[in-house]
Coordinates of C-alpha atoms in Angstrom, one line a residue:
Chain O
X82 CA -0.1 0.4 -0.2
X83 CA 1.3 3.6 -0.8
X84 CA 1.1 6.6 1.2
X85 CA -0.1 9.7 -1.1
X86 CA 2.7 12.5 -0.5
X87 CA 1.7 15.6 0.9
X88 CA 5.1 17.5 0.2
X89 CA 5.7 20.9 1.6
X90 CA 8.8 23.0 0.1
X91 CA 10.2 25.8 2.2
X92 CA 11.7 28.0 -0.1
X93 CA 13.9 31.1 1.2
X94 CA 14.2 34.3 -0.9
X95 CA 18.2 35.3 -0.1
X96 CA 20.2 38.0 -2.2
X97 CA 21.0 36.5 -6.0
X98 CA 23.7 33.9 -5.7
X99 CA 25.6 35.7 -8.5
X100 CA 25.8 38.6 -6.7
X101 CA 28.4 40.3 -4.4
X102 CA 27.7 40.9 -0.7
X103 CA 28.4 44.8 0.3
X104 CA 28.4 45.2 4.3
X105 CA 25.9 48.3 5.2
X106 CA 27.6 51.4 6.7
X107 CA 26.8 50.3 9.6
X108 CA 28.2 47.4 10.0
X109 CA 24.6 45.7 11.6
X110 CA 24.4 43.5 8.3
X111 CA 24.5 43.3 4.4
X112 CA 23.3 46.2 1.7
X113 CA 20.0 44.7 1.1
X114 CA 18.3 48.1 -1.3
X115 CA 18.5 47.7 -4.4
X116 CA 20.0 44.6 -4.8
X117 CA 19.0 41.5 -6.5
X118 CA 16.4 38.7 -5.0
X119 CA 15.9 35.7 -5.8
X120 CA 15.1 31.9 -4.7
X121 CA 17.6 30.3 -2.4
X122 CA 19.4 27.6 -5.1
X123 CA 18.8 24.8 -3.0
X124 CA 15.4 25.5 -2.4
X125 CA 15.1 25.4 -6.1
X126 CA 16.4 22.2 -6.2
X127 CA 13.9 21.4 -2.9
X128 CA 10.8 21.9 -5.5
X129 CA 12.4 21.0 -8.4
X130 CA 12.7 17.3 -7.1
X131 CA 9.2 17.4 -5.5
X132 CA 7.9 18.1 -8.5
X133 CA 9.9 15.3 -10.1
X134 CA 9.0 13.1 -7.6
X135 CA 5.2 14.1 -8.9
X136 CA 5.9 13.5 -12.4
X137 CA 8.4 10.2 -12.1
X138 CA 5.7 8.3 -10.5
X139 CA 2.0 8.6 -11.3
X140 CA -0.9 9.2 -8.6
X141 CA 1.9 9.6 -6.1
X142 CA 2.0 12.9 -5.4
X143 CA -1.3 14.6 -3.9
X144 CA -0.1 17.8 -3.2
X145 CA 3.2 20.6 -3.5
X146 CA 2.8 22.9 -0.9
X147 CA 5.5 25.7 -0.7
X148 CA 5.8 27.9 2.0
X149 CA 8.1 31.2 2.7
X150 CA 9.1 32.9 6.1
X151 CA 10.0 36.4 5.4
X152 CA 9.4 39.8 4.0
X153 CA 5.8 40.8 2.0
X154 CA 8.1 40.1 -1.2
X155 CA 8.5 36.7 -0.2
X156 CA 5.6 36.3 -2.4
X157 CA 8.2 37.1 -5.4
X158 CA 9.7 33.5 -5.4
X159 CA 5.9 31.6 -4.2
X160 CA 4.9 33.1 -7.6
X161 CA 7.5 31.3 -9.2
X162 CA 7.3 28.0 -7.6
X163 CA 3.6 28.0 -8.2
X164 CA 4.9 28.7 -11.8
X165 CA 7.1 26.0 -12.1
X166 CA 4.1 23.5 -10.7
X167 CA 3.7 24.0 -7.2
X168 CA -0.3 23.5 -6.3
X169 CA -0.7 25.6 -3.6
X170 CA 1.8 28.6 -1.2
X171 CA 1.7 30.1 1.5
X172 CA 3.6 33.0 2.7
X173 CA 4.4 33.8 7.0
X174 CA 4.8 37.4 6.8
X175 CA 7.3 38.0 8.9
X176 CA 8.5 42.0 8.1
X177 CA 12.2 42.7 7.3
X178 CA 13.4 40.6 10.6
X179 CA 15.8 38.1 9.5
X180 CA 14.3 35.0 11.4
X181 CA 16.8 32.6 12.7
X182 CA 16.4 28.8 11.6
X183 CA 15.0 27.5 15.1
X184 CA 11.7 30.1 14.7
X185 CA 11.7 29.3 11.2
X186 CA 12.0 25.4 12.2
X187 CA 8.8 26.1 14.8
X188 CA 6.9 27.9 12.3
X189 CA 7.3 25.3 9.6
X190 CA 6.3 22.7 12.2
X191 CA 3.2 24.8 12.5
X192 CA 2.8 24.3 8.3
X193 CA 3.1 21.1 8.7
X194 CA 0.4 20.2 11.1
X195 CA -2.0 22.8 8.8
X196 CA -1.3 21.3 5.5
X197 CA -1.2 17.7 7.0
X198 CA 2.2 17.0 5.3
X199 CA 4.5 13.7 5.1
X200 CA 7.3 14.5 3.3
X201 CA 9.4 18.3 3.4
X202 CA 12.0 18.9 1.4
X203 CA 14.4 21.7 1.9
X204 CA 17.5 23.2 0.7
X205 CA 20.7 22.2 2.5
X206 CA 21.6 25.1 3.3
X207 CA 20.9 29.1 2.3
X208 CA 23.3 31.1 1.0
X209 CA 22.6 34.0 3.3
X210 CA 23.3 33.1 6.6
X211 CA 24.6 29.8 5.7
X212 CA 23.5 28.3 8.7
X213 CA 23.1 24.7 7.5
X214 CA 20.0 23.9 10.4
X215 CA 16.5 24.4 9.3
X216 CA 15.6 21.0 8.3
X217 CA 17.5 19.3 11.0
X218 CA 16.1 21.3 13.6
X219 CA 12.0 20.6 12.1
X220 CA 12.9 16.8 12.0
X221 CA 14.1 17.0 15.6
X222 CA 10.5 19.1 16.4
X223 CA 8.6 16.3 14.8
X224 CA 11.1 14.0 15.7
X225 CA 11.0 12.8 11.8
X226 CA 13.7 10.8 10.3
X227 CA 16.1 13.0 8.1
X228 CA 18.4 12.2 5.2
X229 CA 20.8 15.7 4.6
X230 CA 22.6 16.5 1.8
X231 CA 20.3 14.0 -0.8
X232 CA 21.8 13.5 -4.1
X233 CA 19.3 11.0 -4.7
X234 CA 16.0 10.5 -3.3
X235 CA 13.3 7.3 -4.2
X236 CA 10.0 6.9 -3.1
X237 CA 8.9 3.1 -3.0
X238 CA 5.2 2.6 -1.2
X239 CA 5.8 4.5 1.8
X240 CA 9.4 4.2 2.2
X241 CA 12.0 7.2 0.7
X242 CA 15.1 5.9 0.5
X243 CA 18.2 8.9 0.3
X244 CA 21.3 8.9 -0.8
X245 CA 23.7 11.6 0.4
X246 CA 26.6 13.3 0.0
X247 CA 29.0 13.2 3.0
X248 CA 32.6 13.8 3.6
X249 CA 34.6 11.4 1.6
X250 CA 31.6 9.8 -0.6
X251 CA 27.9 9.2 -0.2
X252 CA 25.8 6.9 2.1
X253 CA 22.6 5.7 1.9
X254 CA 19.8 6.0 4.3
X255 CA 16.1 5.1 4.4
X256 CA 13.1 5.9 6.2
X257 CA 9.6 5.2 6.2
X258 CA 7.6 8.0 5.9
X259 CA 6.7 10.7 7.1
X260 CA 10.5 12.0 6.9
X261 CA 12.5 15.3 6.2
X262 CA 14.8 15.3 3.2
X263 CA 17.6 18.3 2.3
X264 CA 18.8 19.2 -0.8
X265 CA 22.1 18.9 -2.0
X266 CA 23.4 21.0 -5.0
X267 CA 23.8 17.5 -7.2
X268 CA 20.0 16.3 -6.6
X269 CA 19.0 17.5 -9.8
X270 CA 19.4 20.6 -11.9
X271 CA 15.9 23.2 -11.2
X272 CA 13.8 23.8 -14.4
X273 CA 12.5 27.4 -15.7
X274 CA 9.4 28.9 -15.5
X275 CA 7.3 29.1 -18.9
X276 CA 6.0 32.6 -19.6
X277 CA 2.2 30.6 -20.1
X278 CA 3.1 29.1 -16.6
X279 CA 4.1 32.2 -15.0
X280 CA 0.5 33.9 -16.3
X281 CA -1.5 30.9 -14.5
X282 CA 0.9 31.3 -10.8
X283 CA -1.5 34.5 -10.9
X284 CA -4.4 32.4 -10.7
X285 CA -3.4 30.0 -8.3
X286 CA -3.5 30.3 -4.0
X287 CA -1.3 31.8 -1.9
X288 CA -2.3 32.5 1.1
X289 CA -1.1 35.5 4.0
X290 CA 0.0 34.8 7.4
X291 CA 1.4 36.3 10.3
X292 CA 3.6 34.4 12.7
X293 CA 1.6 35.1 15.1
X294 CA -1.5 33.1 13.4
X295 CA 0.0 30.1 13.5
X296 CA 0.8 30.6 17.3
X297 CA 4.7 30.9 17.2
X298 CA 6.7 33.9 18.6
X299 CA 9.7 34.9 17.1
X300 CA 12.4 35.9 19.3
X301 CA 16.3 35.6 18.5
X302 CA 18.3 33.4 20.4
X303 CA 21.5 34.7 18.6
X304 CA 22.2 39.1 18.7
X305 CA 24.6 40.1 15.5
X306 CA 27.2 42.5 17.2
X307 CA 27.9 43.4 14.1
X308 CA 29.0 42.4 10.3
X309 CA 32.4 43.5 9.3
X310 CA 34.3 42.7 5.9
X311 CA 36.9 39.5 6.0
X312 CA 40.5 41.0 6.2
X313 CA 41.4 41.8 2.3
X314 CA 44.5 39.4 1.0
X315 CA 47.3 40.9 0.4
X316 CA 47.6 41.8 -4.1
X317 CA 49.4 39.0 -5.9
X318 CA 51.8 39.2 -8.7
X319 CA 51.7 37.7 -11.7
X320 CA 54.1 36.1 -12.9
X321 CA 55.4 35.2 -16.6
X322 CA 56.1 31.6 -16.8
X323 CA 56.3 28.0 -14.6
X324 CA 60.3 29.5 -13.8
X325 CA 59.4 32.3 -12.5
X326 CA 56.2 31.0 -10.3
X327 CA 58.5 28.3 -8.9
X328 CA 60.7 30.8 -7.7
X329 CA 58.4 32.8 -6.1
X330 CA 56.8 29.6 -4.6
X331 CA 60.1 29.2 -2.8
X332 CA 60.9 32.7 -1.4
X333 CA 57.4 32.3 0.0
X334 CA 58.7 28.8 1.7
X335 CA 55.6 27.3 0.3
X336 CA 58.0 24.2 -1.4
Chain C
X44 CA 27.1 44.3 52.0
X45 CA 30.7 43.9 50.9
X46 CA 30.1 40.3 52.5
X47 CA 27.3 39.4 50.7
X48 CA 28.7 40.9 47.5
X49 CA 31.8 38.8 47.4
X50 CA 29.9 35.3 48.4
X51 CA 28.0 36.4 45.2
X52 CA 31.0 36.9 43.4
X53 CA 31.8 33.4 44.7
X54 CA 28.5 31.7 43.7
X55 CA 28.5 32.9 40.6
X56 CA 32.3 31.8 39.7
X57 CA 31.1 28.1 41.2
X58 CA 27.7 28.3 38.6
X59 CA 29.9 30.0 35.1
X60 CA 32.3 26.8 35.4
X61 CA 30.5 24.2 33.7
X62 CA 32.2 21.7 31.5
X63 CA 32.2 22.1 27.5
X64 CA 31.6 18.6 25.9
X65 CA 33.3 17.5 23.0
X66 CA 32.2 15.2 19.7
X67 CA 35.0 13.8 18.9
X68 CA 34.2 11.6 15.7
X69 CA 36.8 9.0 15.1
X70 CA 36.7 7.1 11.3
X71 CA 38.8 4.2 10.6
X72 CA 39.6 3.7 14.0
X73 CA 41.1 7.5 14.2
X74 CA 40.5 10.7 15.8
X75 CA 39.7 13.1 12.8
X76 CA 42.0 15.8 12.1
X77 CA 38.8 18.2 12.0
X78 CA 38.0 17.4 16.1
X79 CA 41.5 18.3 17.4
X80 CA 40.7 21.3 15.2
X81 CA 37.3 21.2 17.3
X82 CA 39.1 20.7 20.6
X83 CA 41.0 23.9 20.3
X84 CA 37.9 25.8 19.6
X85 CA 36.7 24.4 23.0
X86 CA 40.1 25.6 24.9
X87 CA 39.7 29.4 23.5
X88 CA 36.1 28.8 25.2
X89 CA 38.1 28.0 28.4
X90 CA 36.2 25.7 30.4
X91 CA 37.0 22.1 31.5
X92 CA 36.5 19.6 28.7
X93 CA 34.9 16.5 28.5
X94 CA 35.5 14.4 25.0
X95 CA 33.0 12.0 23.8
X96 CA 33.4 9.5 21.2
X97 CA 29.9 7.2 20.3
X98 CA 30.0 3.5 18.5
X99 CA 32.0 0.7 17.9
X100 CA 33.9 3.1 16.1
X101 CA 34.5 5.6 18.8
X102 CA 35.4 2.6 21.2
X103 CA 37.9 1.9 18.4
X104 CA 39.3 5.0 18.2
X105 CA 39.1 6.0 21.9
X106 CA 42.7 5.0 23.1
X107 CA 43.9 7.6 20.7
X108 CA 41.3 10.3 21.4
X109 CA 42.1 9.6 25.3
X110 CA 45.7 11.6 24.4
X111 CA 44.3 14.7 22.7
X112 CA 45.5 17.2 24.4
X113 CA 43.1 19.8 26.6
X114 CA 40.3 16.7 27.6
X115 CA 40.0 16.4 30.8
X116 CA 38.0 13.0 30.5
X117 CA 37.1 10.9 27.5
X118 CA 33.6 9.8 27.7
X119 CA 32.9 6.6 25.6
X120 CA 29.2 5.5 24.3
X121 CA 29.7 2.3 23.0
X122 CA 26.5 0.8 21.6
X123 CA 26.3 -0.1 18.2
X124 CA 23.3 1.6 17.1
X125 CA 25.6 4.6 16.9
X126 CA 27.4 3.5 14.5
X127 CA 27.5 5.9 11.4
X128 CA 26.6 8.9 13.6
X129 CA 22.5 8.7 12.6
X130 CA 21.4 12.1 13.9
X131 CA 17.9 10.4 15.5
X132 CA 20.5 8.8 17.4
X133 CA 23.1 11.2 18.3
X134 CA 21.0 13.9 19.3
X135 CA 18.9 12.2 22.0
X136 CA 22.0 10.7 23.6
X137 CA 23.9 14.5 23.6
X138 CA 19.8 15.8 24.9
X139 CA 20.3 13.3 27.9
X140 CA 24.4 14.3 28.4
X141 CA 23.7 18.1 27.9
X142 CA 20.8 18.5 30.2
X143 CA 21.6 16.0 33.0
X144 CA 25.4 17.5 33.5
X145 CA 24.2 20.8 32.4
X146 CA 27.2 20.9 30.7
X147 CA 27.2 25.0 29.3
X148 CA 28.7 24.3 26.1
X149 CA 29.1 21.3 23.3
X150 CA 30.9 21.2 20.1
X151 CA 31.5 19.6 17.2
X152 CA 33.7 19.9 14.3
X153 CA 31.4 21.5 11.2
X154 CA 31.8 18.0 9.2
X155 CA 28.7 16.8 7.6
X156 CA 28.3 14.4 10.4
X157 CA 28.5 17.3 12.9
X158 CA 26.6 19.5 10.7
X159 CA 23.6 16.5 10.3
X160 CA 23.2 16.3 14.0
X161 CA 23.7 19.7 15.6
X162 CA 20.4 20.8 15.0
X163 CA 18.4 18.6 15.8
X164 CA 20.0 18.5 19.1
X165 CA 19.3 22.1 19.2
X166 CA 15.5 21.1 18.8
X167 CA 15.3 18.9 21.1
X168 CA 17.2 21.6 23.6
X169 CA 15.3 24.3 22.2
X170 CA 19.0 26.0 21.5
X171 CA 19.7 27.7 18.6
X172 CA 22.3 26.5 17.3
X173 CA 25.8 28.3 16.1
X174 CA 27.0 27.6 12.8
X175 CA 30.9 26.9 11.9
X176 CA 32.4 29.3 13.9
X177 CA 35.5 30.5 12.9
X178 CA 36.7 32.5 16.2
X179 CA 35.8 32.6 20.2
X180 CA 35.3 35.7 21.4
X181 CA 33.9 34.5 24.6
X182 CA 32.2 32.3 26.0
X183 CA 29.0 33.3 24.5
X184 CA 30.4 35.3 21.6
X185 CA 31.5 34.4 18.5
X186 CA 32.4 34.7 14.6
X187 CA 31.6 32.9 12.0
X188 CA 31.2 33.5 8.5
X189 CA 27.8 34.4 6.3
X190 CA 27.3 35.3 2.9
X191 CA 30.1 32.4 1.1
X192 CA 32.5 33.9 3.3
X193 CA 31.5 37.6 2.3
X194 CA 30.8 39.0 5.5
X195 CA 32.0 37.9 9.4
X196 CA 29.1 37.8 11.8
X197 CA 30.0 38.2 15.3
X198 CA 27.2 36.8 17.3
X199 CA 26.2 36.5 20.9
X200 CA 24.2 33.6 22.2
X201 CA 21.7 34.4 24.8
X202 CA 20.6 30.5 25.2
X203 CA 22.2 28.8 28.4
X204 CA 24.0 26.4 26.9
X205 CA 25.9 26.7 23.5
X206 CA 25.9 24.5 20.6
X207 CA 28.4 25.2 18.3
X208 CA 30.3 23.7 14.8
X209 CA 33.4 24.6 14.3
X210 CA 35.6 25.3 11.2
X211 CA 38.5 23.3 11.0
X212 CA 40.7 25.4 9.1
X213 CA 40.1 28.1 11.5
X214 CA 41.7 26.9 14.3
X215 CA 45.3 24.7 14.8
X216 CA 44.6 21.1 15.9
X217 CA 44.9 20.3 19.1
X218 CA 48.4 17.6 20.2
X219 CA 48.3 14.2 21.3
X220 CA 49.6 14.7 24.0
X221 CA 47.5 14.3 27.3
X222 CA 45.9 11.3 28.8
X223 CA 42.5 11.8 30.2
X224 CA 40.4 9.1 31.8
X225 CA 38.4 6.8 29.5
X226 CA 34.1 6.5 30.6
X227 CA 32.1 4.2 29.6
X228 CA 28.5 6.3 29.1
X229 CA 25.9 4.4 31.2
X230 CA 22.9 6.5 29.8
X231 CA 20.9 4.0 27.7
X232 CA 18.3 6.3 26.2
X233 CA 15.2 5.7 23.9
X234 CA 15.4 7.6 20.8
X235 CA 12.5 6.1 18.9
X236 CA 14.3 6.5 15.7
X237 CA 13.1 4.9 12.3
X238 CA 15.8 5.5 10.0
X239 CA 18.4 2.9 8.6
X240 CA 21.8 3.0 7.7
X241 CA 21.5 0.8 4.1
X242 CA 25.4 1.1 2.7
X243 CA 27.9 4.1 2.0
X244 CA 30.0 4.2 -1.0
X245 CA 33.7 6.1 0.3
X246 CA 36.1 7.2 -2.7
X247 CA 39.9 5.7 -1.4
X248 CA 42.4 7.6 -2.4
X249 CA 46.2 7.4 -1.3
X250 CA 46.6 11.5 -0.9
X251 CA 46.1 13.1 2.4
X252 CA 42.7 14.0 3.1
X253 CA 41.3 16.9 1.6
X254 CA 40.3 18.7 4.9
X255 CA 43.1 18.6 7.0
X256 CA 45.7 18.5 3.9
X257 CA 49.1 21.2 4.5
X258 CA 48.6 21.2 0.8
X259 CA 46.3 21.1 -1.9
X260 CA 45.5 20.8 -5.9
X261 CA 42.8 22.0 -7.3
X262 CA 41.4 21.6 -10.5
X263 CA 38.4 23.6 -12.8
X264 CA 36.7 23.7 -16.3
X265 CA 39.7 24.0 -17.6
X266 CA 40.7 20.6 -17.5
X267 CA 38.2 19.8 -20.3
X268 CA 37.9 16.2 -19.4
X269 CA 38.2 13.7 -17.0
X270 CA 41.1 12.1 -18.6
X271 CA 43.1 15.5 -18.5
X272 CA 41.8 15.9 -15.2
X273 CA 43.6 12.9 -13.9
X274 CA 46.6 13.4 -15.9
X275 CA 46.9 16.8 -15.4
X276 CA 46.4 17.1 -11.5
X277 CA 47.5 13.4 -10.4
X278 CA 51.3 14.2 -11.0
X279 CA 50.9 17.5 -9.5
X280 CA 49.6 16.1 -6.6
X281 CA 51.6 13.3 -5.9
X282 CA 55.0 15.8 -6.3
X283 CA 53.7 18.7 -3.9
X284 CA 52.3 15.6 -1.5
X285 CA 48.4 17.5 -1.9
X286 CA 45.0 16.6 -2.0
X287 CA 43.4 16.7 -4.8
X288 CA 40.3 19.5 -4.9
X289 CA 38.0 20.5 -7.5
X290 CA 35.8 23.2 -8.3
X291 CA 31.9 22.8 -8.3
X292 CA 32.2 23.1 -12.4
X293 CA 34.2 20.0 -12.7
X294 CA 32.6 17.8 -10.2
X295 CA 29.1 18.4 -12.1
X296 CA 31.0 17.8 -15.7
X297 CA 32.5 14.3 -13.8
X298 CA 36.0 14.8 -14.2
X299 CA 36.3 13.7 -10.4
X300 CA 34.0 12.9 -7.2
X301 CA 31.7 15.2 -5.9
X302 CA 33.3 14.6 -2.0
X303 CA 36.6 16.6 -3.5
X304 CA 34.6 19.7 -4.2
X305 CA 35.7 23.2 -1.9
X306 CA 33.2 25.6 -1.7
X307 CA 30.4 27.2 0.1
X308 CA 28.5 23.8 -0.3
X309 CA 31.4 21.5 -0.8
X310 CA 35.0 21.3 1.5
X311 CA 36.4 24.6 3.8
X312 CA 40.2 24.0 3.2
X313 CA 42.9 26.6 4.6
X314 CA 46.0 24.9 3.6
X315 CA 49.5 26.3 3.5
X316 CA 49.8 26.2 -0.3
X317 CA 46.4 25.9 -2.6
X318 CA 47.4 26.0 -6.1
X319 CA 43.8 26.7 -8.6
X320 CA 44.6 25.0 -12.0
X321 CA 41.8 26.2 -14.9
X322 CA 39.5 27.3 -11.9
X323 CA 37.8 31.1 -12.6
X324 CA 37.0 31.7 -8.8
X325 CA 33.7 32.1 -8.8
X326 CA 31.9 33.4 -4.9
X327 CA 31.2 30.0 -4.1
X328 CA 34.3 28.5 -5.0
X329 CA 36.6 31.3 -3.2
X330 CA 34.7 31.0 0.0
X331 CA 35.9 27.4 -0.1
X332 CA 39.8 28.7 0.3
X333 CA 40.0 32.1 0.0
X334 CA 41.9 31.5 3.7
X335 CA 44.8 29.4 2.2
X336 CA 48.1 30.9 3.3
X337 CA 49.7 31.1 -0.1
X338 CA 47.3 30.7 -3.3
X339 CA 48.7 30.2 -6.7
X340 CA 46.2 30.7 -9.8
X341 CA 47.3 29.1 -13.4
X342 CA 45.0 30.0 -16.0
X343 CA 44.6 31.4 -19.2
X344 CA 42.2 34.1 -18.7
X345 CA 43.9 37.4 -17.2
X346 CA 40.4 38.6 -16.5
X347 CA 39.9 35.3 -14.1
X348 CA 38.6 36.0 -10.4
X349 CA 41.1 33.7 -9.0
X350 CA 43.8 36.3 -10.0
X351 CA 42.0 38.7 -7.2
X352 CA 43.0 36.1 -5.0
X353 CA 46.2 34.5 -5.9
X354 CA 49.7 35.5 -3.7
X355 CA 51.1 34.0 -7.5
X356 CA 49.6 33.7 -10.5
X357 CA 50.5 32.3 -14.2
X358 CA 48.3 33.2 -17.2
X359 CA 49.2 30.7 -19.6
X360 CA 48.0 27.3 -20.9
X361 CA 47.3 24.9 -18.0
X362 CA 48.6 21.9 -20.0
X363 CA 52.1 22.9 -20.9
X364 CA 52.6 25.1 -17.8
X365 CA 51.3 22.3 -14.8
X366 CA 53.7 19.5 -16.7
X367 CA 57.1 22.3 -16.9
X368 CA 55.5 22.8 -13.3
X369 CA 55.9 19.3 -12.0
X370 CA 59.3 18.6 -13.8
X371 CA 60.5 21.9 -11.9
X372 CA 59.5 20.9 -8.6

């Protein structure tokens, strides 16, 4: 007997991966004004994986629900998710405040309950805070099995088998649903949303909530005292040929 | 009045002096170099340090783990269920130990294993973990890189226990000159785990381990294919006794195994010498290597961003330059 999948895909709006972030003048964070934002690449992969599961297994996936916790503008990436194939979405509007993984996971736990999700696929980390925590915290809160850094996900009946990227190679875990999976870059190649689908997405459901609607209070546990530039490297030299390169290496006592 | 202040001071200082529990990862009966770095971070926190090793693998490595300088004691949880470090088993045990003994700090290397179970432990303890710390400012304040290492955030934890993963390349490795006493963990914890370990496929290599190697040679898209990657990079690595790394482009194109990827989403390295061959130097790659002491770049594109971080740059064809370099080293 197979269980139908109700997949939840949390997606985060982050500064586009190709942009080099600048520290703000106050030294309290990164400048966000006039900067291009996109869906976090790992979240995009998580969404793609849920779409692939639906396409590869007829009748397996009942629903794909995307959720974002962020500012009002995060609805843009939810529209993108809808255009790519998500069925329904929720925006938990928390304003401009950066919400820590623990709080994000607590909100997600409520959304999981609300949507009765049995598989949550998340990116392994967001490329802004680089925490690599939310999926694991959510798994801990729910006491569900977790498989991080997935490079392959297979569902058979109510069992999920996940091949993971680990130090030194790969390993494979399996567990029965419900389960949490976080995605590695190598899991898949996300698709682009087509123009007709972008138009159609405008009519798809986008529910808007506040954290308080879900009964979650957001209080940060970590206080950011300052944000600064990493020390700059001293300018290097260009050499003309291999002999000079070897000589420089010897000077630097690198060989 | 004076006496009450003094008494309170005494009281608060005894309260404050609690221990740090440090997870020591063991693989193939050997303590991971990253664990030795995590101990150095624990030393910087300044509390007595208790190490813990887990499972049959940990038991095999216990003797060497007990030699790590700075350890007050080594705990060993022998149960076979801790083999493979499943987060579903590891986190409940650590939760039990941390809450029962009210440790004030828990540290783990920011390895794949540490990253997998630490946040789960955070959920069980209702604590927000601090990922990938690169500096200990004080016992509750840490520096960690964000935005692929393009910014350094100093964060202060308000939680009653600090859970931190440690970026190995940012701390020296503790010596193996101590002799801590070994004690078995008696707690039996029921985890309710439903996850099963099926198998693993680890890459065998005679080269030094990438994360802790003092020299790394790294290949990128410029190597064109797997054959060229092997024929160019292997002799160079051999000559320098270096580990081999790669950019994401090289990994995605199948030139080498995924586990060799250096960058924001792969390994973070900071060797004495990093030689980037045919690597353009995208932000995500630089995040994984820009703290290397000496960076050498060999690339035919003089505009490649890798030259902005390279100490020594050679603009040229890697197919000629690298073999020549190998012959002249």
